Amino acid sequence: MGEFDGKVAFITGAARGQGRAHAVMLAEGGADIIGLDLCDQVSTVDYPMSTVEDLDETVKLVEKTGRRMIAEVGDVRKRDSVESIFRQGLAEFGRIDFVIANAGIMPIWGEHSDTPQAWTDCLDIMLTGVLNTVEVTWPTLVEQGDGGSIVIVSSMASVQPIMRTLGGRTLGGLAYGAAKAGVVNLMENYASVLAPHYVRVNSVHPSGVRTPMITNDMVRARFDEANPEDLKALVNAIPVDLLEVDDVSNAVQWLCSDKSRFYTGSQMRIDAGAALR
Ligand SMILES: NC(=O)c1ccc[n+]([C@@H]2O[C@H](COP(=O)([O-])OP(=O)(O)OC[C@H]3O[C@@H](n4cnc5c(N)ncnc54)[C@H](O)[C@@H]3O)[C@@H](O)[C@H]2O)c1
């Protein structure tokens, strides 16, 4: 028996990277998955975003574990879009247990990063998008009456500044940090009001993770050109450049399991000690 047999997880940004890894790891534990992803480019993002083929690949990997996945193209910025995909999954699987608000963009460097639109895109996707994801899903978790776990993917960018010089400052960078900090307050308020219903809400705060958000030409160019002072903001204490997706999925798995049944309202750093530097 898997620890998540009979459970269902709703994951945003499921096409690739961490969202895909969470889908596969929870499915390996026995959960069915409802996933959505934009599968399109956001104009202020200067690295390639995911595609429909990426989302199809996540479905294949989930199905390989023996579990099922309902996957649709959707946009967390639009409440209707999140609602319609969630309802479709609910109709198929009949319940929901875990919500992983993971979708994100990182227009913190590159050509369009210092524009008002980069600020708006970050807040729309990573603050309002998280709000939409939780607002659409919490009533069902409460109605079911047997608890649940909501995990909000924040970042070390909410814990400490990711820029140290004026040359490292962009509106996209400021917005990325503001959105990731803003969701901590959302997380605490939702954790507070949902606690009587045994619905737990926590945030995870990774430092750099090896996904296409990081392993791209925009980031490589930045590391070649940046003021070394700004790069110091990105150093881990344990001497690894990047975490792997499973390092974050392992935390998500624990946060969804009964092993964390009284863990709520917490910010979990998965940062190889970056906050110590
Ligand atoms: N990779 C890192 O170093 C790192 C570190 C800390 C936190 N994070 C956060 O982790 C989360 C996952 O990022 P990742 O590293 O897997 O990157 P990724 O780019 O591989 O995956 C992010 C996914 O979110 C999707 N997405 C973006 N906007 C969307 C929207 N409006 N609606 C639906 N889906 C949308 C993208 O299409 C993409 O598939 C993000 O919230 C990111 O900010 C990443």
CSV table of C-alpha atoms and ligand atoms in Angstrom, one decimal:
chain,number,residue,atom,x,y,z
A,1,MET,CA,0.0,0.0,0.0
A,2,GLY,CA,1.2,3.5,-0.9
A,3,GLU,CA,0.9,6.2,1.7
A,4,PHE,CA,-1.2,8.3,-0.7
A,5,ASP,CA,-3.5,5.5,-2.0
A,6,GLY,CA,-6.9,7.0,-2.7
A,7,LYS,CA,-5.7,10.5,-2.4
A,8,VAL,CA,-5.7,13.3,-5.1
A,9,ALA,CA,-3.3,16.2,-5.6
A,10,PHE,CA,-4.0,19.4,-7.5
A,11,ILE,CA,-0.7,20.9,-8.8
A,12,THR,CA,-0.2,24.2,-10.8
A,13,GLY,CA,2.8,24.5,-13.1
A,14,ALA,CA,2.8,20.8,-13.6
A,15,ALA,CA,4.4,20.6,-17.1
A,16,ARG,CA,8.0,20.4,-16.0
A,17,GLY,CA,10.6,21.2,-13.3
A,18,GLN,CA,9.5,21.0,-9.7
A,19,GLY,CA,5.7,20.7,-10.5
A,20,ARG,CA,6.4,17.6,-12.6
A,21,ALA,CA,8.6,16.1,-9.9
A,22,HIS,CA,5.9,16.6,-7.3
A,23,ALA,CA,3.3,15.0,-9.6
A,24,VAL,CA,5.5,11.9,-10.1
A,25,MET,CA,6.6,11.6,-6.5
A,26,LEU,CA,3.0,11.9,-5.1
A,27,ALA,CA,1.8,9.4,-7.8
A,28,GLU,CA,4.5,7.0,-6.8
A,29,GLY,CA,3.0,7.2,-3.3
A,30,GLY,CA,-0.4,6.3,-4.8
A,31,ALA,CA,-2.1,9.7,-5.5
A,32,ASP,CA,-4.0,10.6,-8.6
A,33,ILE,CA,-3.1,14.0,-10.0
A,34,ILE,CA,-4.9,17.0,-11.4
A,35,GLY,CA,-2.4,19.3,-13.1
A,36,LEU,CA,-2.5,22.6,-15.0
A,37,ASP,CA,0.1,24.6,-16.7
A,38,LEU,CA,0.2,27.7,-18.9
A,39,CYS,CA,2.4,25.9,-21.6
A,40,ASP,CA,3.0,29.3,-23.2
A,41,GLN,CA,5.5,32.1,-23.1
A,42,VAL,CA,5.0,35.1,-20.9
A,43,SER,CA,6.4,38.1,-22.8
A,44,THR,CA,8.7,39.4,-20.0
A,45,VAL,CA,10.3,36.0,-19.4
A,46,ASP,CA,13.6,35.8,-21.3
A,47,TYR,CA,14.1,32.0,-21.0
A,48,PRO,CA,11.9,29.4,-22.8
A,49,MET,CA,8.8,28.4,-20.8
A,50,SER,CA,7.1,25.1,-21.0
A,51,THR,CA,5.1,23.5,-23.8
A,52,VAL,CA,2.1,21.2,-24.2
A,53,GLU,CA,4.6,18.4,-25.0
A,54,ASP,CA,6.1,19.0,-21.6
A,55,LEU,CA,2.7,18.6,-19.9
A,56,ASP,CA,2.0,15.5,-22.0
A,57,GLU,CA,5.3,14.1,-20.7
A,58,THR,CA,4.3,14.7,-17.1
A,59,VAL,CA,1.1,12.7,-17.8
A,60,LYS,CA,3.1,9.8,-19.2
A,61,LEU,CA,5.4,9.8,-16.2
A,62,VAL,CA,2.5,9.8,-13.8
A,63,GLU,CA,0.8,7.0,-15.8
A,64,LYS,CA,4.0,5.0,-15.7
A,65,THR,CA,3.5,4.8,-11.9
A,66,GLY,CA,0.1,3.2,-12.4
A,67,ARG,CA,-1.8,6.4,-11.3
A,68,ARG,CA,-4.0,8.7,-13.4
A,69,MET,CA,-3.6,12.4,-14.3
A,70,ILE,CA,-6.1,14.9,-15.6
A,71,ALA,CA,-3.9,17.6,-17.2
A,72,GLU,CA,-5.1,20.8,-18.9
A,73,VAL,CA,-3.6,24.0,-20.2
A,74,GLY,CA,-4.7,26.8,-17.9
A,75,ASP,CA,-3.6,30.1,-16.3
A,76,VAL,CA,-3.4,30.7,-12.6
A,77,ARG,CA,-3.9,34.4,-13.2
A,78,LYS,CA,-7.5,33.6,-14.2
A,79,ARG,CA,-9.8,32.3,-11.4
A,80,ASP,CA,-12.2,30.8,-14.0
A,81,SER,CA,-9.4,28.8,-15.6
A,82,VAL,CA,-8.2,27.3,-12.3
A,83,GLU,CA,-11.8,26.6,-11.3
A,84,SER,CA,-12.8,24.8,-14.5
A,85,ILE,CA,-9.7,22.5,-14.5
A,86,PHE,CA,-10.1,21.8,-10.8
A,87,ARG,CA,-13.8,20.9,-11.3
A,88,GLN,CA,-12.9,18.6,-14.2
A,89,GLY,CA,-10.5,16.8,-12.0
A,90,LEU,CA,-12.9,16.6,-9.1
A,91,ALA,CA,-15.6,15.2,-11.4
A,92,GLU,CA,-13.1,12.5,-12.4
A,93,PHE,CA,-11.5,11.6,-9.1
A,94,GLY,CA,-14.3,12.6,-6.6
A,95,ARG,CA,-12.1,14.3,-4.0
A,96,ILE,CA,-9.1,16.4,-3.3
A,97,ASP,CA,-6.5,16.1,-0.6
A,98,PHE,CA,-3.4,18.1,-1.5
A,99,VAL,CA,-2.9,21.4,-3.3
A,100,ILE,CA,0.5,22.4,-4.5
A,101,ALA,CA,0.6,26.1,-5.6
A,102,ASN,CA,3.8,25.9,-7.6
A,103,ALA,CA,3.4,27.8,-10.9
A,104,GLY,CA,5.9,30.6,-11.3
A,105,ILE,CA,8.1,32.7,-13.6
A,106,MET,CA,11.5,34.4,-13.0
A,107,PRO,CA,11.8,37.6,-15.1
A,108,ILE,CA,14.4,38.9,-12.7
A,109,TRP,CA,17.2,39.3,-15.3
A,110,GLY,CA,17.2,39.7,-19.1
A,111,GLU,CA,15.9,42.2,-21.6
A,112,HIS,CA,12.4,42.7,-20.2
A,113,SER,CA,13.2,42.4,-16.5
A,114,ASP,CA,13.3,46.0,-15.6
A,115,THR,CA,9.8,46.9,-16.9
A,116,PRO,CA,6.6,47.6,-15.1
A,117,GLN,CA,5.1,44.6,-17.0
A,118,ALA,CA,7.7,42.3,-15.3
A,119,TRP,CA,6.5,43.6,-11.9
A,120,THR,CA,2.8,43.0,-12.9
A,121,ASP,CA,3.5,39.5,-14.4
A,122,CYS,CA,5.3,38.3,-11.2
A,123,LEU,CA,2.5,39.5,-8.9
A,124,ASP,CA,-0.3,38.3,-11.1
A,125,ILE,CA,1.2,34.8,-11.4
A,126,MET,CA,3.0,34.2,-8.1
A,127,LEU,CA,0.7,36.2,-5.7
A,128,THR,CA,-2.7,36.4,-7.3
A,129,GLY,CA,-2.2,33.0,-8.9
A,130,VAL,CA,-1.6,31.4,-5.5
A,131,LEU,CA,-4.6,33.2,-4.1
A,132,ASN,CA,-6.7,31.9,-7.0
A,133,THR,CA,-5.4,28.3,-6.5
A,134,VAL,CA,-6.2,28.3,-2.8
A,135,GLU,CA,-9.5,30.1,-3.1
A,136,VAL,CA,-10.8,27.6,-5.7
A,137,THR,CA,-9.7,24.6,-3.7
A,138,TRP,CA,-10.2,25.3,0.1
A,139,PRO,CA,-14.0,25.0,0.1
A,140,THR,CA,-13.9,21.4,-1.1
A,141,LEU,CA,-11.2,20.5,1.4
A,142,VAL,CA,-13.4,21.9,4.2
A,143,GLU,CA,-16.6,20.4,2.8
A,144,GLN,CA,-15.0,16.9,2.7
A,145,GLY,CA,-14.4,17.2,6.4
A,146,ASP,CA,-11.3,15.0,6.6
A,147,GLY,CA,-8.5,17.6,6.4
A,148,GLY,CA,-5.8,18.1,3.7
A,149,SER,CA,-2.5,19.8,3.0
A,150,ILE,CA,-1.8,22.9,1.0
A,151,VAL,CA,1.8,23.7,0.0
A,152,ILE,CA,2.7,27.1,-1.4
A,153,VAL,CA,6.0,27.2,-3.3
A,154,SER,CA,7.8,30.4,-2.2
A,155,SER,CA,11.6,30.8,-2.4
A,156,MET,CA,14.6,31.9,-0.5
A,157,ALA,CA,13.9,35.3,-2.3
A,158,SER,CA,11.3,35.8,0.5
A,159,VAL,CA,13.8,35.2,3.2
A,160,GLN,CA,16.7,37.4,2.1
A,161,PRO,CA,17.4,40.0,-0.7
A,162,ILE,CA,18.4,38.5,-4.0
A,163,MET,CA,20.2,41.7,-5.0
A,164,ARG,CA,23.0,43.5,-3.3
A,165,THR,CA,23.9,46.4,-5.7
A,166,LEU,CA,21.9,48.9,-7.7
A,167,GLY,CA,23.2,47.2,-10.8
A,168,GLY,CA,21.5,44.0,-9.7
A,169,ARG,CA,18.2,45.7,-9.1
A,170,THR,CA,15.3,45.1,-11.6
A,171,LEU,CA,11.6,45.6,-11.2
A,172,GLY,CA,11.2,41.9,-12.1
A,173,GLY,CA,13.6,41.0,-9.3
A,174,LEU,CA,11.8,43.2,-6.8
A,175,ALA,CA,8.5,41.7,-7.9
A,176,TYR,CA,9.8,38.1,-7.6
A,177,GLY,CA,10.8,38.8,-4.0
A,178,ALA,CA,7.6,40.7,-3.2
A,179,ALA,CA,5.4,37.9,-4.6
A,180,LYS,CA,7.3,35.2,-2.8
A,181,ALA,CA,7.2,37.2,0.5
A,182,GLY,CA,3.5,38.0,0.0
A,183,VAL,CA,2.5,34.4,-0.2
A,184,VAL,CA,4.0,33.8,3.2
A,185,ASN,CA,1.3,36.1,4.7
A,186,LEU,CA,-1.4,34.4,2.6
A,187,MET,CA,-0.1,31.0,3.9
A,188,GLU,CA,-0.2,32.2,7.5
A,189,ASN,CA,-3.8,33.5,7.2
A,190,TYR,CA,-5.0,30.4,5.4
A,191,ALA,CA,-3.3,28.2,7.9
A,192,SER,CA,-5.0,30.1,10.7
A,193,VAL,CA,-8.5,29.9,9.3
A,194,LEU,CA,-8.3,26.3,8.0
A,195,ALA,CA,-6.6,24.8,11.1
A,196,PRO,CA,-10.0,24.0,12.8
A,197,HIS,CA,-10.8,21.9,9.7
A,198,TYR,CA,-7.5,19.9,9.9
A,199,VAL,CA,-6.4,21.6,6.6
A,200,ARG,CA,-2.7,22.4,6.9
A,201,VAL,CA,-1.0,25.2,5.0
A,202,ASN,CA,2.7,25.6,4.7
A,203,SER,CA,5.3,27.2,2.4
A,204,VAL,CA,8.5,25.8,1.0
A,205,HIS,CA,11.5,28.1,0.3
A,206,PRO,CA,14.1,26.5,-1.9
A,207,SER,CA,17.4,28.2,-2.9
A,208,GLY,CA,18.4,27.5,-6.6
A,209,VAL,CA,16.9,24.3,-8.0
A,210,ARG,CA,18.1,22.6,-11.2
A,211,THR,CA,15.1,23.2,-13.5
A,212,PRO,CA,14.7,25.0,-16.9
A,213,MET,CA,14.0,28.2,-14.9
A,214,ILE,CA,17.7,28.2,-13.9
A,215,THR,CA,19.5,26.0,-16.5
A,216,ASN,CA,19.1,28.5,-19.4
A,217,ASP,CA,21.0,31.1,-21.4
A,218,MET,CA,19.4,34.0,-19.4
A,219,VAL,CA,20.8,32.8,-16.2
A,220,ARG,CA,24.2,31.7,-17.7
A,221,ALA,CA,24.7,35.2,-19.2
A,222,ARG,CA,23.9,36.7,-15.9
A,223,PHE,CA,26.5,34.6,-14.1
A,224,ASP,CA,29.1,35.7,-16.7
A,225,GLU,CA,28.3,39.4,-16.4
A,226,ALA,CA,27.1,40.0,-12.9
A,227,ASN,CA,28.8,42.0,-10.2
A,228,PRO,CA,30.3,39.3,-8.0
A,229,GLU,CA,28.8,41.1,-5.0
A,230,ASP,CA,25.3,40.3,-6.4
A,231,LEU,CA,26.2,36.7,-7.0
A,232,LYS,CA,27.1,36.3,-3.3
A,233,ALA,CA,23.3,36.6,-2.6
A,234,LEU,CA,22.9,33.2,-4.3
A,235,VAL,CA,25.5,31.1,-2.4
A,236,ASN,CA,24.5,28.0,-0.4
A,237,ALA,CA,26.4,27.2,2.8
A,238,ILE,CA,26.6,23.5,2.0
A,239,PRO,CA,28.8,23.7,-1.1
A,240,VAL,CA,26.4,22.7,-3.9
A,241,ASP,CA,25.5,25.0,-6.8
A,242,LEU,CA,21.9,23.8,-7.0
A,243,LEU,CA,19.4,21.6,-5.3
A,244,GLU,CA,17.7,18.8,-7.3
A,245,VAL,CA,13.9,18.7,-7.9
A,246,ASP,CA,13.6,15.7,-5.6
A,247,ASP,CA,15.0,17.6,-2.7
A,248,VAL,CA,11.9,19.8,-2.9
A,249,SER,CA,9.6,16.9,-3.7
A,250,ASN,CA,10.7,15.0,-0.7
A,251,ALA,CA,9.7,18.0,1.5
A,252,VAL,CA,6.3,18.3,-0.4
A,253,GLN,CA,5.8,14.5,0.1
A,254,TRP,CA,6.4,14.9,3.9
A,255,LEU,CA,4.1,18.0,4.1
A,256,CYS,CA,1.3,15.9,2.4
A,257,SER,CA,1.8,12.9,4.6
A,258,ASP,CA,0.4,12.2,8.0
A,259,LYS,CA,3.9,12.4,9.4
A,260,SER,CA,3.5,16.2,9.4
A,261,ARG,CA,-0.1,16.1,10.7
A,262,PHE,CA,0.5,18.9,13.2
A,263,TYR,CA,2.8,21.0,11.1
A,264,THR,CA,1.0,24.1,9.8
A,265,GLY,CA,1.6,27.8,9.2
A,266,SER,CA,5.4,27.2,8.8
A,267,GLN,CA,8.0,28.3,6.3
A,268,MET,CA,10.2,25.4,5.4
A,269,ARG,CA,13.6,26.4,4.0
A,270,ILE,CA,15.2,23.9,1.7
A,271,ASP,CA,18.2,26.0,1.0
A,272,ALA,CA,21.4,24.0,1.7
A,273,GLY,CA,21.9,26.6,4.4
A,274,ALA,CA,21.8,29.6,2.1
A,275,ALA,CA,20.1,31.7,4.8
A,276,LEU,CA,23.2,31.2,7.0
A,277,ARG,CA,25.4,33.1,4.5
B,1,LIG,N1,14.3,26.8,-9.9
B,1,LIG,C1,14.6,27.5,-8.8
B,1,LIG,O1,15.8,27.8,-8.6
B,1,LIG,C2,13.5,27.9,-7.8
B,1,LIG,C3,13.9,28.3,-6.5
B,1,LIG,C4,13.0,28.7,-5.6
B,1,LIG,C5,11.7,28.7,-5.9
B,1,LIG,N2,11.3,28.4,-7.2
B,1,LIG,C6,9.9,28.4,-7.5
B,1,LIG,O2,9.5,27.0,-7.8
B,1,LIG,C7,8.3,27.0,-8.6
B,1,LIG,C8,8.5,26.0,-9.8
B,1,LIG,O3,9.6,26.5,-10.6
B,1,LIG,P1,10.5,25.6,-11.5
B,1,LIG,O4,11.9,25.8,-10.9
B,1,LIG,O5,10.0,24.2,-11.6
B,1,LIG,O6,10.5,26.3,-12.9
B,1,LIG,P2,9.9,25.9,-14.3
B,1,LIG,O7,9.9,27.1,-15.2
B,1,LIG,O8,10.5,24.7,-14.8
B,1,LIG,O9,8.3,25.6,-13.9
B,1,LIG,C9,7.4,26.5,-13.7
B,1,LIG,C10,6.1,26.2,-14.4
B,1,LIG,O10,5.1,27.1,-14.0
B,1,LIG,C11,4.3,27.3,-15.2
B,1,LIG,N3,3.6,28.6,-15.2
B,1,LIG,C12,4.1,29.9,-15.3
B,1,LIG,N4,3.1,30.8,-15.3
B,1,LIG,C13,1.9,30.1,-15.2
B,1,LIG,C14,0.6,30.5,-15.2
B,1,LIG,N5,0.2,31.8,-15.3
B,1,LIG,N6,-0.4,29.5,-15.1
B,1,LIG,C15,0.0,28.2,-15.0
B,1,LIG,N7,1.3,27.8,-15.0
B,1,LIG,C16,2.2,28.7,-15.1
B,1,LIG,C17,5.3,27.3,-16.3
B,1,LIG,O11,4.7,27.2,-17.6
B,1,LIG,C18,6.3,26.2,-15.9
B,1,LIG,O12,5.9,25.0,-16.5
B,1,LIG,C19,8.1,28.4,-9.1
B,1,LIG,O13,7.1,29.0,-8.3
B,1,LIG,C20,9.4,29.1,-8.8
B,1,LIG,O14,9.3,30.5,-8.6
B,1,LIG,C21,12.2,28.0,-8.1
